[in-house]
């Protein structure tokens, strides 16, 4: 595969099938274009809403679009606002308590097996599992929110609060901060992903960034969710690439001989190989599988964040008037969300066992 086509090809697995369309330029590049985002008038309804100015600046309030449903989530929100230095201690303690409560309920269910109280304790364990799942997702969300606050980037609030005089604007843009969390290799791919999904050149000038465009709200919601998955995938691929480079160096120096992780790890990776070329070697199915969240909790957070930001109501015919700058801000935020989600998922599993996502075969493949 031509490395110059990587951004378009790598983005395909993360976009809904109805948004993929092969171009007919005959150039063999395998690129695609996204419909519904063009500088023309739409017949569908334009979203017009008035709202008070949203408080998006970090430190003023926690303006995340997703509402916390558990006592644990609301407690961590209070800690972050009032005792920020204690946040990670509080989060670790809440995770430990949830893990202990769930294990205790399962232990009581096992001990009561065959007794008259078996059905009661089984039901209690099921309710406890549901309770813990809601709580741990809220904890994960707050851990992600904390990571945004570290780079002083407020999450965009519900989009209905960001529309002024019929136009959606996300301000401040925070492009530099959102790009600063990625490696140079990953950032190169992310910039091309942004260009692919919103139709803005990588090195566009300021005038182009503030040009007005229109986009269907449903389309933007799908692009946002797909960009979270893209960020999640790039984080995983970057770490795997770094590990393979390290193993290759060890083999070259004679400290490591023979395969260590089996056939899932390549043998030709070197420290000089860029992430772009490494990911190009992935088969389409591997791209889709690696982009899929490892746990149900992570998958649920992607869905809930997207729905909370854009609204769960029917939005098929709604169109948003906005600037390319705001579209870029939303896509960069989504990619960062996926990156932070990968880190958070790994951190939480050190204390609390999350539920694996996908079929038994997919779970087995991920463990190889």
Short mmCIF file of C-alpha atoms in Angstrom, two decimals:
data_model
loop_
_atom_site.label_atom_id
_atom_site.label_comp_id
_atom_site.label_asym_id
_atom_site.label_seq_id
_atom_site.Cartn_x
_atom_site.Cartn_y
_atom_site.Cartn_z
CA UNK A 1 0.00 0.00 0.00
CA UNK A 2 1.29 3.43 -0.89
CA UNK A 3 2.09 5.21 2.37
CA UNK A 4 0.63 8.44 1.04
CA UNK A 5 -2.78 6.79 1.03
CA UNK A 6 -2.53 5.68 4.64
CA UNK A 7 -4.72 8.35 6.17
CA UNK A 8 -7.67 7.56 3.93
CA UNK A 9 -7.22 3.82 4.20
CA UNK A 10 -6.66 3.84 7.96
CA UNK A 11 -9.69 6.02 8.50
CA UNK A 12 -12.04 3.67 6.65
CA UNK A 13 -12.53 1.09 9.45
CA UNK A 14 -13.45 3.85 11.88
CA UNK A 15 -16.23 5.34 9.75
CA UNK A 16 -19.75 3.93 9.39
CA UNK A 17 -20.14 2.00 6.14
CA UNK A 18 -22.61 4.52 4.72
CA UNK A 19 -19.94 7.24 4.97
CA UNK A 20 -17.39 5.30 2.91
CA UNK A 21 -17.36 5.90 -0.82
CA UNK A 22 -14.53 5.03 -3.16
CA UNK A 23 -13.47 7.89 -5.39
CA UNK A 24 -13.75 7.47 -9.12
CA UNK A 25 -10.58 9.31 -10.10
CA UNK A 26 -9.02 6.14 -11.47
CA UNK A 27 -5.76 6.98 -9.79
CA UNK A 28 -5.60 3.73 -7.87
CA UNK A 29 -4.99 5.54 -4.60
CA UNK A 30 -8.00 4.01 -2.92
CA UNK A 31 -9.06 7.34 -1.44
CA UNK A 32 -12.60 8.28 -0.56
CA UNK A 33 -14.67 11.36 -0.09
CA UNK A 34 -17.23 12.17 2.54
CA UNK A 35 -20.62 13.47 1.43
CA UNK A 36 -22.89 15.87 3.28
CA UNK A 37 -20.15 18.40 4.06
CA UNK A 38 -20.01 21.04 1.35
CA UNK A 39 -20.42 24.77 0.92
CA UNK A 40 -23.96 24.63 -0.42
CA UNK A 41 -27.41 25.26 0.96
CA UNK A 42 -29.29 22.26 2.36
CA UNK A 43 -33.02 21.83 2.15
CA UNK A 44 -33.11 20.22 5.57
CA UNK A 45 -33.67 22.12 8.76
CA UNK A 46 -30.80 24.23 10.04
CA UNK A 47 -30.22 23.91 13.78
CA UNK A 48 -30.90 27.22 15.47
CA UNK A 49 -30.71 27.51 19.23
CA UNK A 50 -30.05 30.21 21.73
CA UNK A 51 -28.41 29.57 25.03
CA UNK A 52 -26.44 31.36 27.64
CA UNK A 53 -22.69 31.32 27.28
CA UNK A 54 -21.31 27.95 28.30
CA UNK A 55 -18.62 27.94 30.94
CA UNK A 56 -15.95 25.89 29.20
CA UNK A 57 -12.84 27.24 30.82
CA UNK A 58 -11.06 24.65 32.99
CA UNK A 59 -11.38 25.27 36.68
CA UNK A 60 -14.66 27.18 36.52
CA UNK A 61 -16.90 24.13 36.46
CA UNK A 62 -17.10 20.60 35.12
CA UNK A 63 -18.98 21.18 31.92
CA UNK A 64 -18.75 17.67 30.49
CA UNK A 65 -21.74 16.73 28.33
CA UNK A 66 -22.24 13.33 29.95
CA UNK A 67 -24.18 13.41 33.20
CA UNK A 68 -22.77 11.29 36.01
CA UNK A 69 -25.28 8.72 37.27
CA UNK A 70 -23.46 7.24 40.26
CA UNK A 71 -22.54 8.50 43.71
CA UNK A 72 -18.91 7.58 42.95
CA UNK A 73 -18.83 9.75 39.85
CA UNK A 74 -20.42 12.73 41.59
CA UNK A 75 -18.00 12.33 44.51
CA UNK A 76 -14.98 12.40 42.19
CA UNK A 77 -16.38 15.46 40.45
CA UNK A 78 -16.53 17.22 43.81
CA UNK A 79 -12.98 16.11 44.65
CA UNK A 80 -11.67 17.41 41.32
CA UNK A 81 -13.31 20.77 41.89
CA UNK A 82 -12.35 21.23 45.52
CA UNK A 83 -9.39 18.94 46.32
CA UNK A 84 -7.72 18.35 42.99
CA UNK A 85 -4.49 17.08 44.54
CA UNK A 86 -6.42 14.16 46.08
CA UNK A 87 -8.24 13.13 42.92
CA UNK A 88 -6.17 10.08 41.97
CA UNK A 89 -6.12 8.81 45.55
CA UNK A 90 -9.90 9.10 45.69
CA UNK A 91 -10.36 7.40 42.31
CA UNK A 92 -8.10 4.50 43.30
CA UNK A 93 -9.99 4.08 46.57
CA UNK A 94 -13.38 4.05 44.82
CA UNK A 95 -12.17 1.42 42.35
CA UNK A 96 -10.86 -0.74 45.17
CA UNK A 97 -14.15 -0.53 47.06
CA UNK A 98 -16.17 -1.43 43.96
CA UNK A 99 -13.95 -4.43 43.28
CA UNK A 100 -14.29 -5.64 46.86
CA UNK A 101 -18.08 -5.18 46.92
CA UNK A 102 -18.51 -7.08 43.66
CA UNK A 103 -16.26 -9.93 44.78
CA UNK A 104 -18.12 -10.16 48.10
CA UNK A 105 -21.47 -10.44 46.31
CA UNK A 106 -20.12 -13.16 44.00
CA UNK A 107 -18.64 -15.02 46.97
CA UNK A 108 -21.98 -14.99 48.79
CA UNK A 109 -23.70 -16.25 45.64
CA UNK A 110 -21.22 -19.12 45.37
CA UNK A 111 -21.57 -20.06 49.04
CA UNK A 112 -25.37 -20.10 48.81
CA UNK A 113 -25.40 -22.40 45.79
CA UNK A 114 -27.87 -25.23 46.36
CA UNK A 115 -29.51 -23.56 49.34
CA UNK A 116 -32.91 -21.92 49.69
CA UNK A 117 -31.24 -18.51 49.42
CA UNK A 118 -29.41 -19.26 46.15
CA UNK A 119 -31.84 -17.34 43.94
CA UNK A 120 -31.81 -14.36 46.31
CA UNK A 121 -28.02 -14.08 46.35
CA UNK A 122 -27.84 -14.61 42.60
CA UNK A 123 -30.20 -11.69 42.13
CA UNK A 124 -28.20 -9.56 44.57
CA UNK A 125 -25.01 -10.34 42.67
CA UNK A 126 -26.65 -9.35 39.38
CA UNK A 127 -27.84 -6.04 40.82
CA UNK A 128 -24.41 -5.39 42.32
CA UNK A 129 -22.79 -6.08 38.94
CA UNK A 130 -25.11 -3.57 37.27
CA UNK A 131 -24.46 -1.01 40.00
CA UNK A 132 -20.68 -1.45 39.76
CA UNK A 133 -20.73 -1.20 35.97
CA UNK A 134 -22.46 2.19 36.10
CA UNK A 135 -20.11 3.40 38.82
CA UNK A 136 -16.90 2.26 37.13
CA UNK A 137 -17.94 3.92 33.85
CA UNK A 138 -18.45 7.18 35.73
CA UNK A 139 -15.02 6.79 37.35
CA UNK A 140 -13.44 6.15 33.95
CA UNK A 141 -15.16 9.23 32.57
CA UNK A 142 -13.84 11.38 35.38
CA UNK A 143 -10.32 9.99 34.88
CA UNK A 144 -10.57 10.99 31.22
CA UNK A 145 -11.90 14.41 32.19
CA UNK A 146 -8.92 14.84 34.53
CA UNK A 147 -6.53 14.18 31.66
CA UNK A 148 -8.18 16.94 29.63
CA UNK A 149 -7.87 19.29 32.58
CA UNK A 150 -4.13 18.53 32.80
CA UNK A 151 -3.62 20.09 29.37
CA UNK A 152 -6.16 22.82 30.17
CA UNK A 153 -8.67 21.75 27.55
CA UNK A 154 -12.36 21.87 28.50
CA UNK A 155 -14.52 19.22 26.91
CA UNK A 156 -17.05 20.72 24.54
CA UNK A 157 -20.41 20.96 26.35
CA UNK A 158 -23.67 19.85 24.77
CA UNK A 159 -23.61 21.31 21.28
CA UNK A 160 -26.96 22.99 21.78
CA UNK A 161 -25.15 25.30 24.22
CA UNK A 162 -22.49 26.23 21.65
CA UNK A 163 -24.79 27.61 18.97
CA UNK A 164 -24.93 31.40 18.80
CA UNK A 165 -27.13 33.18 16.27
CA UNK A 166 -27.65 29.97 14.39
CA UNK A 167 -23.96 29.11 14.09
CA UNK A 168 -21.98 26.47 15.98
CA UNK A 169 -18.64 27.63 17.33
CA UNK A 170 -16.35 25.80 19.74
CA UNK A 171 -14.09 28.29 21.48
CA UNK A 172 -11.26 28.35 22.37
CA UNK A 173 -9.92 26.01 19.68
CA UNK A 174 -7.10 24.49 21.80
CA UNK A 175 -5.56 22.80 18.76
CA UNK A 176 -2.00 23.00 20.09
CA UNK A 177 -2.91 21.51 23.46
CA UNK A 178 -4.90 18.67 21.89
CA UNK A 179 -2.05 17.87 19.52
CA UNK A 180 0.62 18.03 22.24
CA UNK A 181 -0.36 14.68 23.80
CA UNK A 182 0.64 12.66 20.71
CA UNK A 183 4.00 11.52 19.40
CA UNK A 184 5.27 13.14 16.21
CA UNK A 185 4.54 10.00 14.16
CA UNK A 186 1.00 9.71 15.54
CA UNK A 187 0.34 13.43 15.08
CA UNK A 188 1.27 13.17 11.41
CA UNK A 189 -1.44 10.54 10.93
CA UNK A 190 -3.94 12.45 13.05
CA UNK A 191 -3.56 15.59 10.96
CA UNK A 192 -4.26 13.57 7.84
CA UNK A 193 -7.27 11.97 9.54
CA UNK A 194 -8.65 15.43 10.35
CA UNK A 195 -8.11 16.50 6.77
CA UNK A 196 -9.85 13.39 5.48
CA UNK A 197 -12.98 13.57 7.61
CA UNK A 198 -13.67 17.32 7.45
CA UNK A 199 -12.21 18.12 4.03
CA UNK A 200 -9.67 20.72 5.21
CA UNK A 201 -6.09 20.69 3.90
CA UNK A 202 -3.43 19.73 6.46
CA UNK A 203 -1.60 23.05 6.11
CA UNK A 204 -4.66 25.21 5.57
CA UNK A 205 -4.30 28.93 6.18
CA UNK A 206 -6.18 30.87 8.84
CA UNK A 207 -8.73 32.11 6.32
CA UNK A 208 -9.57 28.53 5.28
CA UNK A 209 -9.90 27.46 8.92
CA UNK A 210 -12.55 30.09 9.59
CA UNK A 211 -14.46 29.53 6.36
CA UNK A 212 -18.10 28.63 6.91
CA UNK A 213 -19.45 25.24 5.95
CA UNK A 214 -22.50 23.08 6.61
CA UNK A 215 -22.65 19.53 7.87
CA UNK A 216 -25.44 17.17 8.85
CA UNK A 217 -25.58 16.73 12.60
CA UNK A 218 -25.92 12.95 12.32
CA UNK A 219 -22.87 12.84 10.06
CA UNK A 220 -20.84 14.88 12.55
CA UNK A 221 -21.90 12.62 15.42
CA UNK A 222 -20.71 9.57 13.49
CA UNK A 223 -17.41 11.27 12.58
CA UNK A 224 -16.90 12.17 16.27
CA UNK A 225 -17.44 8.58 17.42
CA UNK A 226 -15.23 7.26 14.61
CA UNK A 227 -12.47 9.68 15.61
CA UNK A 228 -12.58 8.41 19.20
CA UNK A 229 -12.02 4.91 17.83
CA UNK A 230 -9.19 6.23 15.66
CA UNK A 231 -7.44 7.77 18.66
CA UNK A 232 -7.90 4.55 20.63
CA UNK A 233 -6.42 2.54 17.77
CA UNK A 234 -3.43 4.85 17.24
CA UNK A 235 -2.54 4.70 20.94
CA UNK A 236 -2.56 0.91 20.84
CA UNK A 237 -0.66 0.75 17.54
CA UNK A 238 1.95 3.28 18.74
CA UNK A 239 2.73 1.31 21.89
CA UNK A 240 2.87 -1.95 19.99
CA UNK A 241 5.19 -0.34 17.44
CA UNK A 242 7.50 0.90 20.20
CA UNK A 243 7.57 -2.56 21.78
CA UNK A 244 8.39 -4.26 18.50
CA UNK A 245 11.17 -1.76 17.83
CA UNK A 246 12.64 -2.53 21.26
CA UNK A 247 12.43 -6.28 20.67
CA UNK A 248 14.06 -5.85 17.26
CA UNK A 249 16.95 -3.95 18.84
CA UNK A 250 17.39 -6.67 21.46
CA UNK A 251 17.47 -9.35 18.78
CA UNK A 252 19.99 -7.35 16.80
CA UNK A 253 22.26 -7.01 19.81
CA UNK A 254 22.04 -10.72 20.57
CA UNK A 255 20.24 -10.35 23.90
CA UNK A 256 17.04 -11.90 22.57
CA UNK A 257 16.74 -14.91 20.27
CA UNK A 258 13.69 -16.46 18.67
CA UNK A 259 10.05 -15.37 18.84
CA UNK A 260 8.73 -14.20 22.17
CA UNK A 261 5.13 -13.24 21.47
CA UNK A 262 4.41 -15.61 18.60
CA UNK A 263 3.30 -14.82 15.09
CA UNK A 264 1.30 -11.72 16.04
CA UNK A 265 4.54 -9.73 16.28
CA UNK A 266 6.49 -8.99 13.11
CA UNK A 267 10.19 -9.64 12.78
CA UNK A 268 11.32 -6.79 10.54
CA UNK A 269 10.42 -3.79 12.68
CA UNK A 270 13.29 -1.42 13.35
CA UNK A 271 13.65 1.82 15.25
CA UNK A 272 13.90 3.63 11.91
CA UNK A 273 10.51 2.40 10.70
CA UNK A 274 7.90 5.11 11.08
CA UNK A 275 4.49 4.44 12.57
CA UNK A 276 2.92 5.30 9.19
CA UNK A 277 4.67 2.41 7.43
CA UNK A 278 4.07 0.07 10.36
CA UNK A 279 0.30 0.63 10.35
CA UNK A 280 0.22 0.35 6.56
CA UNK A 281 1.12 -3.31 6.99
CA UNK A 282 -2.08 -4.02 8.91
CA UNK A 283 -4.79 -5.91 7.05
CA UNK A 284 -8.25 -4.21 6.95
CA UNK A 285 -9.65 -6.78 9.37
CA UNK A 286 -6.74 -6.18 11.75
CA UNK A 287 -7.46 -2.45 11.62
CA UNK A 288 -11.10 -3.00 12.54
CA UNK A 289 -10.27 -5.47 15.29
CA UNK A 290 -7.57 -3.30 16.87
CA UNK A 291 -9.84 -0.25 16.82
CA UNK A 292 -12.61 -2.05 18.69
CA UNK A 293 -12.49 -1.29 22.44
CA UNK A 294 -11.26 -4.21 24.51
CA UNK A 295 -13.95 -3.80 27.15
CA UNK A 296 -17.69 -3.18 27.24
CA UNK A 297 -17.20 -0.27 29.59
CA UNK A 298 -14.96 1.52 27.07
CA UNK A 299 -17.39 0.81 24.24
CA UNK A 300 -20.27 2.19 26.30
CA UNK A 301 -18.35 5.37 27.09
CA UNK A 302 -17.76 6.05 23.40
CA UNK A 303 -21.47 5.69 22.68
CA UNK A 304 -22.59 7.70 25.69
CA UNK A 305 -20.16 10.56 25.12
CA UNK A 306 -21.28 10.90 21.49
CA UNK A 307 -24.96 10.79 22.36
CA UNK A 308 -24.55 13.23 25.25
CA UNK A 309 -22.65 15.72 23.09
CA UNK A 310 -24.98 15.65 20.09
CA UNK A 311 -28.25 14.62 21.74
CA UNK A 312 -30.10 11.33 21.60
CA UNK A 313 -33.12 12.69 19.72
CA UNK A 314 -33.73 12.01 16.04
CA UNK A 315 -31.38 14.30 14.09
CA UNK A 316 -31.37 12.76 10.61
CA UNK A 317 -32.40 15.95 8.77
CA UNK A 318 -30.70 18.57 10.93
CA UNK A 319 -27.87 20.61 9.50
CA UNK A 320 -25.29 22.63 11.42
CA UNK A 321 -23.69 25.84 10.14
CA UNK A 322 -20.15 26.06 11.47
CA UNK A 323 -16.51 26.79 10.66
CA UNK A 324 -13.80 24.31 9.70
CA UNK A 325 -11.96 25.46 12.82
CA UNK A 326 -14.78 24.20 15.05
CA UNK A 327 -14.99 20.93 13.14
CA UNK A 328 -11.25 20.45 13.61
CA UNK A 329 -11.59 21.19 17.33
CA UNK A 330 -14.27 18.51 17.71
CA UNK A 331 -12.29 15.89 15.77
CA UNK A 332 -9.08 16.59 17.72
CA UNK A 333 -11.04 16.37 20.98
CA UNK A 334 -12.48 13.02 19.90
CA UNK A 335 -9.06 11.61 18.97
CA UNK A 336 -7.74 12.71 22.36
CA UNK A 337 -10.73 11.07 24.05
CA UNK A 338 -9.80 7.77 22.40
CA UNK A 339 -6.18 8.14 23.50
CA UNK A 340 -7.17 8.92 27.08
CA UNK A 341 -9.72 6.09 27.04
CA UNK A 342 -7.01 3.56 26.19
CA UNK A 343 -4.85 4.81 29.09
CA UNK A 344 -7.80 4.86 31.48
CA UNK A 345 -8.94 1.38 30.54
CA UNK A 346 -5.47 0.00 31.30
CA UNK A 347 -5.24 1.90 34.59
CA UNK A 348 -8.65 0.77 35.85
CA UNK A 349 -7.99 -2.88 35.03
CA UNK A 350 -5.08 -2.80 37.45
CA UNK A 351 -7.66 -2.71 40.25
CA UNK A 352 -11.07 -3.55 38.82
CA UNK A 353 -11.66 -6.30 36.24
CA UNK A 354 -13.60 -4.89 33.31
CA UNK A 355 -15.82 -6.99 31.06
CA UNK A 356 -14.20 -7.95 27.77
CA UNK A 357 -15.87 -6.75 24.61
CA UNK A 358 -16.69 -8.85 21.54
CA UNK A 359 -17.18 -12.54 20.85
CA UNK A 360 -15.19 -15.35 22.45
CA UNK A 361 -13.12 -15.72 19.26
CA UNK A 362 -12.29 -12.00 19.20
CA UNK A 363 -11.30 -12.06 22.84
CA UNK A 364 -9.00 -15.01 22.17
CA UNK A 365 -7.39 -13.24 19.21
CA UNK A 366 -6.71 -10.12 21.29
CA UNK A 367 -5.00 -12.20 23.94
CA UNK A 368 -2.53 -13.71 21.48
#
